[in-house]
Amino acid sequence: MKIACLAGDGIGPEIMVEAKKVLDALSLDIEVADADVGGTAYKKHGHPLPPETLELCKASDAVLFGAVGDPDCDNLERHLRPEQAILGLRQALTLFANLRPATMFPGLEDMSALRPEVASQIDLLIVRELNGDVYFGEKAIRTLDDGRRQGYDFMSYAEDEVRRIAHVAFRAAQGRKKLLCSVDKANVLETSQLWRDVVIEVSGEYPDVTLSHMYVDNAAMQLVRNPGQFDVVVTGNLFGDILSDQASMCVGSIGLLASASLGERQTDHGTFGLYEPIHGSAPDIAGQGKANPMAMILSLAMLLRHSLGLEAEAAKVEAAVAKALEDGVRGGDLGGSAGTSEVGDAVVARL
Ligand code: IPM
Ligand code: MG
C-alpha cells in the first residue's frame, strides 16, 4: 500500500508531521512518499500542481493532503494560484464525492457556537459534489461594449454528474439513519431544478431511504436552528463548500473536521481518494506550532477506512482523538493551550 503525502502551505506541513506520527505508531506496512503542492510548489517549481506531484498521486492508493493557500500568491494569475492545485487534483483524479462528517465530540458542547443542548444533537454527513457546478464552468472578467467590466461564472450540472453523487449519498444514508436531505435552490436556479429532478429519479432505487429537499437558504438556517434533524445532506459544490464551514463551527471548531474526496477508481482494498482537513492553510498561525492537528489526524483515519480497508485502525485513531478531547487536550481553537506536537503526542499516547 502506498500513500502520497502533500503537506502544502501554511499550517499544512506542521499538521502533516503529526498525522505521520500517528501513522508510524500504527506500525502498518505502508509506503509513504512526499511531494510539493500549492504555493510551496509554485515557489520551487513554478506551478502549484507540478506534473511529478500528479503522477505520484496517480501511482498511490490514496493522497493525504494538508492545505493550500498562501497570501504571497493571491495576485498571481488564477491558474497559478495555490487553490488551483486542489481544484486540479479533484478534477484530474475525478474525485467527485466529498464526504464531510460533522459530529459532536462528547465534552465539546460548550465550544459550539450553538447552545449546548442544540449542538449535542449533531451527527451529520455532508456529501458535497466536487467536480462540477460554478467551480468548473466557464469564467472570466470581460469588458462589455459600453466599457463596464463584468465578471461571470457559468453554473451547470449534467444529469450524470448529479446521478453519481446521488448514488453515493443514498448509499451513505443506508449505512446511517436512512435520512437524506438534498439541498438546492430550485426555486430560482434551473441547475437546481435538474438536480432535484435527478435526485428524485435516483430515489426510486433506494426505497429504504427517506428523501427530503430543502432550499439552501433554509438549510443554512436549519443547520443552526435544529442541526439534529440532519443525517446525510447531499448538495452541489458551492453550497456544500459554504454549508460545511458552517457545520464545522456548530461542532465547536473547524480544527476538528476531516474530509474524504472519492472517485470511482478502486484500489486493492477500497476506493482511491484524497483526504484533507477542511480548514485550509491558516497563514495567520502558520509556523507557530499552534494549529490543531486533529482534523488532519481524523483525515488519516478516513484514508485508512476508505482507501486501505483498515476499518479497525481507523476506528482506533478516531477513538484516540475522542479520548484526548475527553481528557481535556485542547488546542487554541478549542480555548486551550496545547500546541500542535503536544496534541499529536497526546493522540499517539492514547492509541
Ligand atoms: C474547501 C476549500 C476549497 C474549496 C478552496 C481552497 C478552493 O474551501 O475545500 O472547502 O472551495 O473547495
Ligand atoms: Mg471551503
Tab-separated table of N, CA, C and O in Angstrom, residues 3-72:
chain	number	residue	atom	x	y	z
A	3	ILE	N	0.878	5.600	0.043
A	3	ILE	CA	0.150	6.861	0.100
A	3	ILE	C	1.067	8.041	-0.224
A	3	ILE	O	2.245	8.047	0.091
A	4	ALA	N	0.477	9.015	-0.902
A	4	ALA	CA	1.195	10.246	-1.238
A	4	ALA	C	0.843	11.287	-0.184
A	4	ALA	O	-0.335	11.480	0.131
A	5	CYS	N	1.865	11.944	0.374
A	5	CYS	CA	1.621	12.991	1.367
A	5	CYS	C	1.953	14.346	0.762
A	5	CYS	O	3.094	14.606	0.375
A	6	LEU	N	0.947	15.198	0.672
A	6	LEU	CA	1.110	16.530	0.099
A	6	LEU	C	0.815	17.536	1.211
A	6	LEU	O	-0.345	17.857	1.480
A	7	ALA	N	1.853	18.016	1.874
A	7	ALA	CA	1.652	18.876	3.046
A	7	ALA	C	1.178	20.273	2.648
A	7	ALA	O	0.328	20.858	3.300
A	8	GLY	N	1.769	20.831	1.593
A	8	GLY	CA	1.297	22.115	1.077
A	8	GLY	C	1.776	23.324	1.843
A	8	GLY	O	2.936	23.406	2.265
A	9	ASP	N	0.866	24.261	2.066
A	9	ASP	CA	1.206	25.597	2.569
A	9	ASP	C	0.745	25.823	4.012
A	9	ASP	O	-0.042	25.057	4.559
A	10	GLY	N	1.176	26.962	4.543
A	10	GLY	CA	0.678	27.422	5.848
A	10	GLY	C	0.908	26.371	6.929
A	10	GLY	O	2.010	25.866	7.101
A	11	ILE	N	-0.158	26.033	7.624
A	11	ILE	CA	-0.039	25.045	8.704
A	11	ILE	C	0.024	23.608	8.175
A	11	ILE	O	0.210	22.676	8.963
A	12	GLY	N	-0.114	23.432	6.847
A	12	GLY	CA	-0.109	22.085	6.262
A	12	GLY	C	1.061	21.229	6.735
A	12	GLY	O	0.865	20.127	7.258
A	13	PRO	N	2.317	21.724	6.566
A	13	PRO	CA	3.458	20.891	6.955
A	13	PRO	C	3.452	20.505	8.442
A	13	PRO	O	3.752	19.358	8.791
A	14	GLU	N	3.109	21.422	9.329
A	14	GLU	CA	3.181	21.083	10.757
A	14	GLU	C	2.108	20.082	11.191
A	14	GLU	O	2.369	19.218	12.032
A	15	ILE	N	0.923	20.168	10.598
A	15	ILE	CA	-0.102	19.186	10.973
A	15	ILE	C	0.172	17.830	10.306
A	15	ILE	O	-0.143	16.779	10.865
A	16	MET	N	0.818	17.876	9.134
A	16	MET	CA	1.176	16.615	8.447
A	16	MET	C	2.165	15.804	9.293
A	16	MET	O	2.080	14.570	9.348
A	17	VAL	N	3.097	16.498	9.951
A	17	VAL	CA	4.066	15.815	10.825
A	17	VAL	C	3.316	14.986	11.874
A	17	VAL	O	3.671	13.842	12.165
A	18	GLU	N	2.264	15.564	12.425
A	18	GLU	CA	1.510	14.870	13.485
A	18	GLU	C	0.739	13.670	12.928
A	18	GLU	O	0.660	12.624	13.571
A	19	ALA	N	0.175	13.833	11.729
A	19	ALA	CA	-0.543	12.697	11.120
A	19	ALA	C	0.432	11.554	10.861
A	19	ALA	O	0.108	10.375	11.051
A	20	LYS	N	1.653	11.897	10.437
A	20	LYS	CA	2.647	10.849	10.167
A	20	LYS	C	3.083	10.143	11.454
A	20	LYS	O	3.349	8.942	11.451
A	21	LYS	N	3.136	10.893	12.559
A	21	LYS	CA	3.449	10.273	13.852
A	21	LYS	C	2.417	9.197	14.165
A	21	LYS	O	2.740	8.114	14.633
A	22	VAL	N	1.157	9.559	13.934
A	22	VAL	CA	0.069	8.622	14.213
A	22	VAL	C	0.184	7.394	13.310
A	22	VAL	O	0.060	6.251	13.757
A	23	LEU	N	0.473	7.635	12.039
A	23	LEU	CA	0.625	6.531	11.086
A	23	LEU	C	1.768	5.614	11.517
A	23	LEU	O	1.634	4.386	11.519
A	24	ASP	N	2.903	6.213	11.908
A	24	ASP	CA	4.053	5.417	12.365
A	24	ASP	C	3.669	4.564	13.569
A	24	ASP	O	4.053	3.401	13.674
A	25	ALA	N	2.911	5.184	14.485
A	25	ALA	CA	2.555	4.480	15.722
A	25	ALA	C	1.697	3.245	15.438
A	25	ALA	O	1.651	2.316	16.239
A	26	LEU	N	1.024	3.227	14.280
A	26	LEU	CA	0.178	2.076	13.945
A	26	LEU	C	0.996	0.916	13.384
A	26	LEU	O	0.485	-0.202	13.237
A	27	SER	N	2.289	1.193	13.064
A	27	SER	CA	3.194	0.160	12.515
A	27	SER	C	2.569	-0.657	11.375
A	27	SER	O	2.548	-1.887	11.426
A	28	LEU	N	2.053	0.030	10.394
A	28	LEU	CA	1.453	-0.664	9.249
A	28	LEU	C	2.494	-0.739	8.132
A	28	LEU	O	3.439	0.053	8.105
A	29	ASP	N	2.286	-1.648	7.225
A	29	ASP	CA	3.225	-1.780	6.120
A	29	ASP	C	2.761	-0.877	4.970
A	29	ASP	O	2.144	-1.340	4.012
A	30	ILE	N	3.038	0.403	5.121
A	30	ILE	CA	2.577	1.376	4.127
A	30	ILE	C	3.765	2.214	3.668
A	30	ILE	O	4.531	2.722	4.488
A	31	GLU	N	3.887	2.361	2.355
A	31	GLU	CA	4.947	3.203	1.813
A	31	GLU	C	4.418	4.634	1.727
A	31	GLU	O	3.308	4.871	1.263
A	32	VAL	N	5.244	5.575	2.216
A	32	VAL	CA	4.813	6.969	2.218
A	32	VAL	C	5.761	7.791	1.339
A	32	VAL	O	6.974	7.687	1.480
A	33	ALA	N	5.199	8.575	0.426
A	33	ALA	CA	6.052	9.424	-0.421
A	33	ALA	C	5.531	10.849	-0.378
A	33	ALA	O	4.323	11.083	-0.427
A	34	ASP	N	6.446	11.812	-0.248
A	34	ASP	CA	6.051	13.218	-0.163
A	34	ASP	C	6.183	13.921	-1.511
A	34	ASP	O	7.038	13.565	-2.316
A	35	ALA	N	5.357	14.945	-1.715
A	35	ALA	CA	5.502	15.774	-2.918
A	35	ALA	C	5.018	17.185	-2.612
A	35	ALA	O	4.246	17.408	-1.677
A	36	ASP	N	5.507	18.132	-3.419
A	36	ASP	CA	5.155	19.548	-3.228
A	36	ASP	C	3.823	19.879	-3.878
A	36	ASP	O	3.477	19.360	-4.938
A	37	VAL	N	3.115	20.812	-3.237
A	37	VAL	CA	1.838	21.260	-3.789
A	37	VAL	C	1.548	22.679	-3.301
A	37	VAL	O	2.091	23.119	-2.283
A	38	GLY	N	0.721	23.407	-4.041
A	38	GLY	CA	0.286	24.734	-3.612
A	38	GLY	C	1.332	25.816	-3.833
A	38	GLY	O	2.164	25.736	-4.742
A	39	GLY	N	1.304	26.814	-2.972
A	39	GLY	CA	2.242	27.932	-3.088
A	39	GLY	C	3.685	27.452	-2.956
A	39	GLY	O	4.597	27.950	-3.635
A	40	THR	N	3.873	26.466	-2.091
A	40	THR	CA	5.209	25.881	-1.901
A	40	THR	C	5.725	25.322	-3.231
A	40	THR	O	6.891	25.530	-3.591
A	41	ALA	N	4.871	24.633	-3.932
A	41	ALA	CA	5.269	24.044	-5.221
A	41	ALA	C	5.489	25.146	-6.256
A	41	ALA	O	6.426	25.088	-7.058
A	42	TYR	N	4.643	26.149	-6.225
A	42	TYR	CA	4.816	27.258	-7.168
A	42	TYR	C	6.182	27.906	-6.981
A	42	TYR	O	6.909	28.175	-7.948
A	43	LYS	N	6.548	28.136	-5.725
A	43	LYS	CA	7.824	28.806	-5.454
A	43	LYS	C	9.020	27.953	-5.884
A	43	LYS	O	10.022	28.471	-6.342
A	44	LYS	N	8.901	26.644	-5.744
A	44	LYS	CA	10.024	25.756	-6.117
A	44	LYS	C	10.028	25.378	-7.589
A	44	LYS	O	11.077	25.234	-8.205
A	45	HIS	N	8.827	25.134	-8.137
A	45	HIS	CA	8.770	24.552	-9.487
A	45	HIS	C	8.019	25.427	-10.494
A	45	HIS	O	7.864	25.034	-11.647
A	46	GLY	N	7.483	26.559	-10.037
A	46	GLY	CA	6.759	27.437	-10.965
A	46	GLY	C	5.334	27.024	-11.256
A	46	GLY	O	4.667	27.616	-12.100
A	47	HIS	N	4.824	25.991	-10.560
A	47	HIS	CA	3.431	25.589	-10.761
A	47	HIS	C	2.875	24.984	-9.464
A	47	HIS	O	3.577	24.215	-8.806
A	48	PRO	N	1.622	25.327	-9.104
A	48	PRO	CA	1.071	24.804	-7.842
A	48	PRO	C	0.809	23.292	-7.851
A	48	PRO	O	0.722	22.681	-6.781
A	49	LEU	N	0.670	22.725	-9.050
A	49	LEU	CA	0.472	21.270	-9.129
A	49	LEU	C	1.439	20.707	-10.168
A	49	LEU	O	1.069	20.458	-11.315
A	50	PRO	N	2.696	20.516	-9.770
A	50	PRO	CA	3.685	20.030	-10.736
A	50	PRO	C	3.323	18.631	-11.236
A	50	PRO	O	2.711	17.848	-10.495
A	51	PRO	N	3.687	18.314	-12.491
A	51	PRO	CA	3.352	17.007	-13.058
A	51	PRO	C	3.846	15.837	-12.194
A	51	PRO	O	3.156	14.824	-12.067
A	52	GLU	N	5.020	15.993	-11.548
A	52	GLU	CA	5.531	14.872	-10.722
A	52	GLU	C	4.581	14.598	-9.563
A	52	GLU	O	4.381	13.451	-9.146
A	53	THR	N	3.991	15.676	-9.013
A	53	THR	CA	3.073	15.505	-7.887
A	53	THR	C	1.836	14.741	-8.332
A	53	THR	O	1.394	13.796	-7.669
A	54	LEU	N	1.297	15.128	-9.480
A	54	LEU	CA	0.110	14.453	-10.007
A	54	LEU	C	0.411	12.983	-10.309
A	54	LEU	O	-0.385	12.098	-9.988
A	55	GLU	N	1.584	12.738	-10.884
A	55	GLU	CA	1.969	11.351	-11.201
A	55	GLU	C	2.064	10.502	-9.934
A	55	GLU	O	1.612	9.368	-9.898
A	56	LEU	N	2.672	11.089	-8.897
A	56	LEU	CA	2.799	10.356	-7.635
A	56	LEU	C	1.407	9.990	-7.091
A	56	LEU	O	1.171	8.869	-6.633
A	57	CYS	N	0.490	10.963	-7.145
A	57	CYS	CA	-0.873	10.696	-6.654
A	57	CYS	C	-1.510	9.557	-7.432
A	57	CYS	O	-2.135	8.668	-6.856
A	58	LYS	N	-1.333	9.598	-8.746
A	58	LYS	CA	-1.945	8.552	-9.589
A	58	LYS	C	-1.364	7.178	-9.296
A	58	LYS	O	-2.041	6.174	-9.457
A	59	ALA	N	-0.098	7.169	-8.870
A	59	ALA	CA	0.569	5.886	-8.611
A	59	ALA	C	0.358	5.415	-7.171
A	59	ALA	O	0.952	4.427	-6.753
A	60	SER	N	-0.470	6.124	-6.407
A	60	SER	CA	-0.688	5.778	-4.999
A	60	SER	C	-2.105	5.242	-4.780
A	60	SER	O	-2.966	5.379	-5.641
A	61	ASP	N	-2.318	4.641	-3.612
A	61	ASP	CA	-3.659	4.159	-3.261
A	61	ASP	C	-4.511	5.270	-2.661
A	61	ASP	O	-5.733	5.176	-2.609
A	62	ALA	N	-3.821	6.310	-2.151
A	62	ALA	CA	-4.553	7.406	-1.518
A	62	ALA	C	-3.615	8.605	-1.375
A	62	ALA	O	-2.400	8.450	-1.411
A	63	VAL	N	-4.218	9.774	-1.215
A	63	VAL	CA	-3.452	11.002	-1.039
A	63	VAL	C	-3.849	11.630	0.294
A	63	VAL	O	-5.036	11.828	0.567
A	64	LEU	N	-2.843	11.919	1.116
A	64	LEU	CA	-3.094	12.656	2.355
A	64	LEU	C	-2.651	14.087	2.091
A	64	LEU	O	-1.501	14.336	1.721
A	65	PHE	N	-3.588	15.014	2.255
A	65	PHE	CA	-3.371	16.379	1.787
A	65	PHE	C	-3.493	17.349	2.969
A	65	PHE	O	-4.449	17.265	3.745
A	66	GLY	N	-2.522	18.248	3.107
A	66	GLY	CA	-2.554	19.210	4.207
A	66	GLY	C	-3.469	20.389	3.887
A	66	GLY	O	-4.664	20.379	4.197
A	67	ALA	N	-2.901	21.398	3.243
A	67	ALA	CA	-3.696	22.578	2.906
A	67	ALA	C	-2.942	23.374	1.852
A	67	ALA	O	-1.722	23.303	1.766
A	68	VAL	N	-3.690	24.150	1.062
A	68	VAL	CA	-3.047	25.089	0.143
A	68	VAL	C	-3.660	26.471	0.315
A	68	VAL	O	-4.813	26.601	0.699
A	69	GLY	N	-2.844	27.490	0.026
A	69	GLY	CA	-3.304	28.862	0.175
A	69	GLY	C	-2.173	29.660	0.786
A	69	GLY	O	-1.632	29.287	1.833
A	70	ASP	N	-1.777	30.718	0.098
A	70	ASP	CA	-0.631	31.498	0.534
A	70	ASP	C	-0.851	32.940	0.076
A	70	ASP	O	-0.945	33.194	-1.125
A	71	PRO	N	-0.961	33.864	1.038
A	71	PRO	CA	-1.246	35.248	0.674
A	71	PRO	C	-0.237	35.837	-0.327
A	71	PRO	O	-0.597	36.683	-1.139
A	72	ASP	N	1.002	35.334	-0.307
A	72	ASP	CA	2.001	35.806	-1.279
A	72	ASP	C	1.563	35.543	-2.716
A	72	ASP	O	2.069	36.165	-3.650
